[in-house]
PDB file of C-alpha atoms in Angstrom:
ATOM      1  CA  MET A 286      46.251-159.452-114.629  1.00 65.00           C
ATOM      2  CA  THR A 287      42.629-157.986-113.008  1.00 83.00           C
ATOM      3  CA  GLU A 288      42.689-157.579-109.015  1.00 92.00           C
ATOM      4  CA  GLN A 289      40.576-160.658-107.483  1.00 95.00           C
ATOM      5  CA  ALA A 290      38.438-160.522-104.486  1.00 96.00           C
ATOM      6  CA  HIS A 291      40.970-161.795-101.657  1.00 97.00           C
ATOM      7  CA  ARG A 292      37.916-160.956 -99.217  1.00 96.00           C
ATOM      8  CA  PRO A 293      33.763-161.360 -99.533  1.00 96.00           C
ATOM      9  CA  GLU A 294      33.337-157.092 -98.706  1.00 92.00           C
ATOM     10  CA  ASP A 295      36.376-156.708-101.525  1.00 94.00           C
ATOM     11  CA  LEU A 296      33.740-158.277-104.164  1.00 94.00           C
ATOM     12  CA  THR A 297      31.401-154.441-103.164  1.00 91.00           C
ATOM     13  CA  ARG A 298      34.293-152.396-103.995  1.00 92.00           C
ATOM     14  CA  LEU A 299      35.884-154.001-107.352  1.00 95.00           C
ATOM     15  CA  PHE A 300      32.016-154.076-108.843  1.00 94.00           C
ATOM     16  CA  VAL A 301      31.962-150.007-108.036  1.00 93.00           C
ATOM     17  CA  GLU A 302      35.598-149.606-109.790  1.00 95.00           C
ATOM     18  CA  ARG A 303      34.623-151.658-113.037  1.00 96.00           C
ATOM     19  CA  ALA A 304      31.224-150.375-113.206  1.00 95.00           C
ATOM     20  CA  ASN A 305      32.212-147.356-113.587  1.00 95.00           C
ATOM     21  CA  ALA A 306      35.354-147.490-116.260  1.00 96.00           C
ATOM     22  CA  LYS A 307      32.532-149.272-118.107  1.00 96.00           C
ATOM     23  CA  ASP A 308      34.441-152.452-117.625  1.00 97.00           C
ATOM     24  CA  ALA A 309      31.650-155.385-117.983  1.00 97.00           C
ATOM     25  CA  ASP A 310      34.082-158.260-118.952  1.00 97.00           C
ATOM     26  CA  GLY A 311      36.132-157.064-115.544  1.00 96.00           C
ATOM     27  CA  LEU A 312      32.458-156.819-113.790  1.00 96.00           C
ATOM     28  CA  ALA A 313      31.730-160.423-115.485  1.00 97.00           C
ATOM     29  CA  LEU A 314      34.599-162.507-114.093  1.00 97.00           C
ATOM     30  CA  LEU A 315      33.358-161.175-110.590  1.00 98.00           C
ATOM     31  CA  TYR A 316      30.463-163.773-110.851  1.00 98.00           C
ATOM     32  CA  GLU A 317      31.177-167.844-111.130  1.00 98.00           C
ATOM     33  CA  GLU A 318      29.933-168.973-114.608  1.00 98.00           C
ATOM     34  CA  ASP A 319      26.052-170.416-113.464  1.00 98.00           C
ATOM     35  CA  ALA A 320      25.753-167.435-111.274  1.00 98.00           C
ATOM     36  CA  VAL A 321      22.051-165.329-111.266  1.00 98.00           C
ATOM     37  CA  MET A 322      21.670-161.800-111.334  1.00 96.00           C
ATOM     38  CA  ALA A 323      18.056-161.017-109.969  1.00 93.00           C
ATOM     39  CA  TYR A 324      17.538-157.838-112.708  1.00 89.00           C
ATOM     40  CA  PRO A 325      16.361-156.743-115.078  1.00 86.00           C
ATOM     41  CA  PRO A 326      13.865-155.792-112.060  1.00 82.00           C
ATOM     42  CA  GLY A 327      11.279-158.849-111.761  1.00 84.00           C
ATOM     43  CA  GLY A 328      13.416-161.234-114.093  1.00 90.00           C
ATOM     44  CA  GLN A 329      16.951-162.541-113.361  1.00 94.00           C
ATOM     45  CA  THR A 330      19.920-162.901-115.608  1.00 97.00           C
ATOM     46  CA  ARG A 331      21.530-166.065-115.954  1.00 98.00           C
ATOM     47  CA  GLY A 332      24.888-167.040-116.729  1.00 98.00           C
ATOM     48  CA  ARG A 333      28.601-165.168-117.152  1.00 98.00           C
ATOM     49  CA  GLU A 334      28.460-164.997-120.254  1.00 98.00           C
ATOM     50  CA  ALA A 335      24.474-163.913-119.645  1.00 98.00           C
ATOM     51  CA  ILE A 336      25.620-161.022-117.139  1.00 97.00           C
ATOM     52  CA  ARG A 337      28.057-159.492-119.246  1.00 98.00           C
ATOM     53  CA  LYS A 338      26.287-159.415-122.400  1.00 97.00           C
ATOM     54  CA  LEU A 339      23.261-157.527-119.942  1.00 96.00           C
ATOM     55  CA  TRP A 340      26.303-155.315-118.441  1.00 96.00           C
ATOM     56  CA  ALA A 341      27.949-154.352-121.776  1.00 97.00           C
ATOM     57  CA  GLU A 342      24.338-152.735-122.511  1.00 96.00           C
ATOM     58  CA  LEU A 343      23.758-151.546-119.286  1.00 93.00           C
ATOM     59  CA  LEU A 344      26.426-149.687-118.144  1.00 94.00           C
ATOM     60  CA  PRO A 345      26.890-146.789-121.314  1.00 93.00           C
ATOM     61  CA  HIS A 346      23.995-145.046-120.264  1.00 92.00           C
ATOM     62  CA  MET A 347      24.883-145.414-116.264  1.00 89.00           C
ATOM     63  CA  PRO A 348      25.682-142.848-113.965  1.00 88.00           C
ATOM     64  CA  GLU A 349      28.980-143.374-111.999  1.00 89.00           C
ATOM     65  CA  PHE A 350      28.507-145.551-109.149  1.00 85.00           C
ATOM     66  CA  GLU A 351      28.978-144.530-105.920  1.00 84.00           C
ATOM     67  CA  PRO A 352      30.733-146.649-102.635  1.00 84.00           C
ATOM     68  CA  GLU A 353      28.850-147.816-100.596  1.00 82.00           C
ATOM     69  CA  PRO A 354      29.841-149.176 -97.005  1.00 84.00           C
ATOM     70  CA  PRO A 355      29.032-153.230 -96.776  1.00 85.00           C
ATOM     71  CA  LEU A 356      27.425-154.432 -93.811  1.00 88.00           C
ATOM     72  CA  PRO A 357      29.142-157.159 -91.384  1.00 93.00           C
ATOM     73  CA  THR A 358      30.083-160.318 -94.058  1.00 95.00           C
ATOM     74  CA  LEU A 359      28.142-163.173 -92.644  1.00 96.00           C
ATOM     75  CA  ILE A 360      30.025-166.257 -93.933  1.00 97.00           C
ATOM     76  CA  SER A 361      30.089-169.957 -93.191  1.00 97.00           C
ATOM     77  CA  GLY A 362      32.505-172.395 -94.847  1.00 97.00           C
ATOM     78  CA  ASP A 363      32.919-171.258 -98.207  1.00 98.00           C
ATOM     79  CA  LEU A 364      30.299-169.717 -98.576  1.00 98.00           C
ATOM     80  CA  ALA A 365      28.963-165.825 -97.769  1.00 98.00           C
ATOM     81  CA  LEU A 366      26.444-163.443 -97.718  1.00 97.00           C
ATOM     82  CA  THR A 367      26.876-159.349 -98.213  1.00 94.00           C
ATOM     83  CA  SER A 368      25.322-156.761 -98.008  1.00 91.00           C
ATOM     84  CA  THR A 369      25.269-153.120 -99.123  1.00 86.00           C
ATOM     85  CA  PRO A 370      22.238-149.895 -98.061  1.00 82.00           C
ATOM     86  CA  PRO A 371      21.943-147.904-100.836  1.00 75.00           C
ATOM     87  CA  SER A 372      22.898-145.123-100.257  1.00 72.00           C
ATOM     88  CA  ASP A 373      19.773-143.235-101.479  1.00 68.00           C
ATOM     89  CA  GLY A 374      18.253-145.179 -98.902  1.00 68.00           C
ATOM     90  CA  SER A 375      15.483-147.543-100.614  1.00 64.00           C
ATOM     91  CA  GLY A 376      15.369-150.761-100.110  1.00 71.00           C
ATOM     92  CA  ALA A 377      19.333-152.869 -99.829  1.00 78.00           C
ATOM     93  CA  ARG A 378      21.650-154.950-101.925  1.00 85.00           C
ATOM     94  CA  ALA A 379      22.197-158.833-101.361  1.00 92.00           C
ATOM     95  CA  GLN A 380      24.690-161.005-102.521  1.00 95.00           C
ATOM     96  CA  VAL A 381      26.175-164.794-102.152  1.00 97.00           C
ATOM     97  CA  ALA A 382      29.726-165.120-102.735  1.00 98.00           C
ATOM     98  CA  ARG A 383      31.291-168.762-102.813  1.00 98.00           C
ATOM     99  CA  ARG A 384      35.140-169.138-102.030  1.00 98.00           C
ATOM    100  CA  GLN A 385      36.900-170.482-104.790  1.00 98.00           C
ATOM    101  CA  PRO A 386      39.694-173.268-104.544  1.00 97.00           C
ATOM    102  CA  ASP A 387      42.583-170.307-105.092  1.00 97.00           C
ATOM    103  CA  GLY A 388      41.028-169.675-102.213  1.00 97.00           C
ATOM    104  CA  THR A 389      39.445-165.841-103.571  1.00 97.00           C
ATOM    105  CA  TRP A 390      35.453-165.756-103.700  1.00 98.00           C
ATOM    106  CA  LEU A 391      33.292-164.695-106.633  1.00 98.00           C
ATOM    107  CA  ARG A 392      29.235-164.400-106.784  1.00 98.00           C
ATOM    108  CA  VAL A 393      26.499-167.027-107.004  1.00 98.00           C
ATOM    109  CA  LEU A 394      23.320-164.755-106.174  1.00 97.00           C
ATOM    110  CA  ASP A 395      23.413-161.329-106.695  1.00 95.00           C
ATOM    111  CA  GLN A 396      20.788-159.384-105.575  1.00 91.00           C
ATOM    112  CA  PRO A 397      21.100-155.622-106.809  1.00 85.00           C
ATOM    113  CA  GLU A 398      17.541-154.168-104.936  1.00 76.00           C
ATOM    114  CA  PHE A 399      14.846-155.077-103.088  1.00 67.00           C
ATOM    115  CA  ARG A 400      12.125-152.762-102.709  1.00 61.00           C
ATOM    116  CA  ARG A 401       9.392-153.052-100.249  1.00 55.00           C
ATOM    117  CA  PRO A 402       5.884-154.249-101.501  1.00 52.00           C
ATOM    118  CA  GLU A 403       3.142-151.185-103.050  1.00 54.00           C
TER     119      GLU A 403
END
């Protein structure tokens, strides 16, 4: 069985592990069915299946992901805001996760990259 996120912070670790394994199906399982990811730059990918397809296209061409230490998680009820500062020092990453009925967490909104306006 595929490991699930029992804490919001687990999502980042699982994301890196699955991305490095080139596992688009496993990555998609980290998102709710109607999740939205702010990617590609300037656009949005909506829904777990569309997110899976996007990662299936991108992962074969991507370098290995490096784990990034998370910033403190903010939790309010069944919602959590997670974020990491990119290891290259540019911008930030942020995700909103929701606690599922079984107590695990899935991403609802994913902003993989914030950059300063030029």
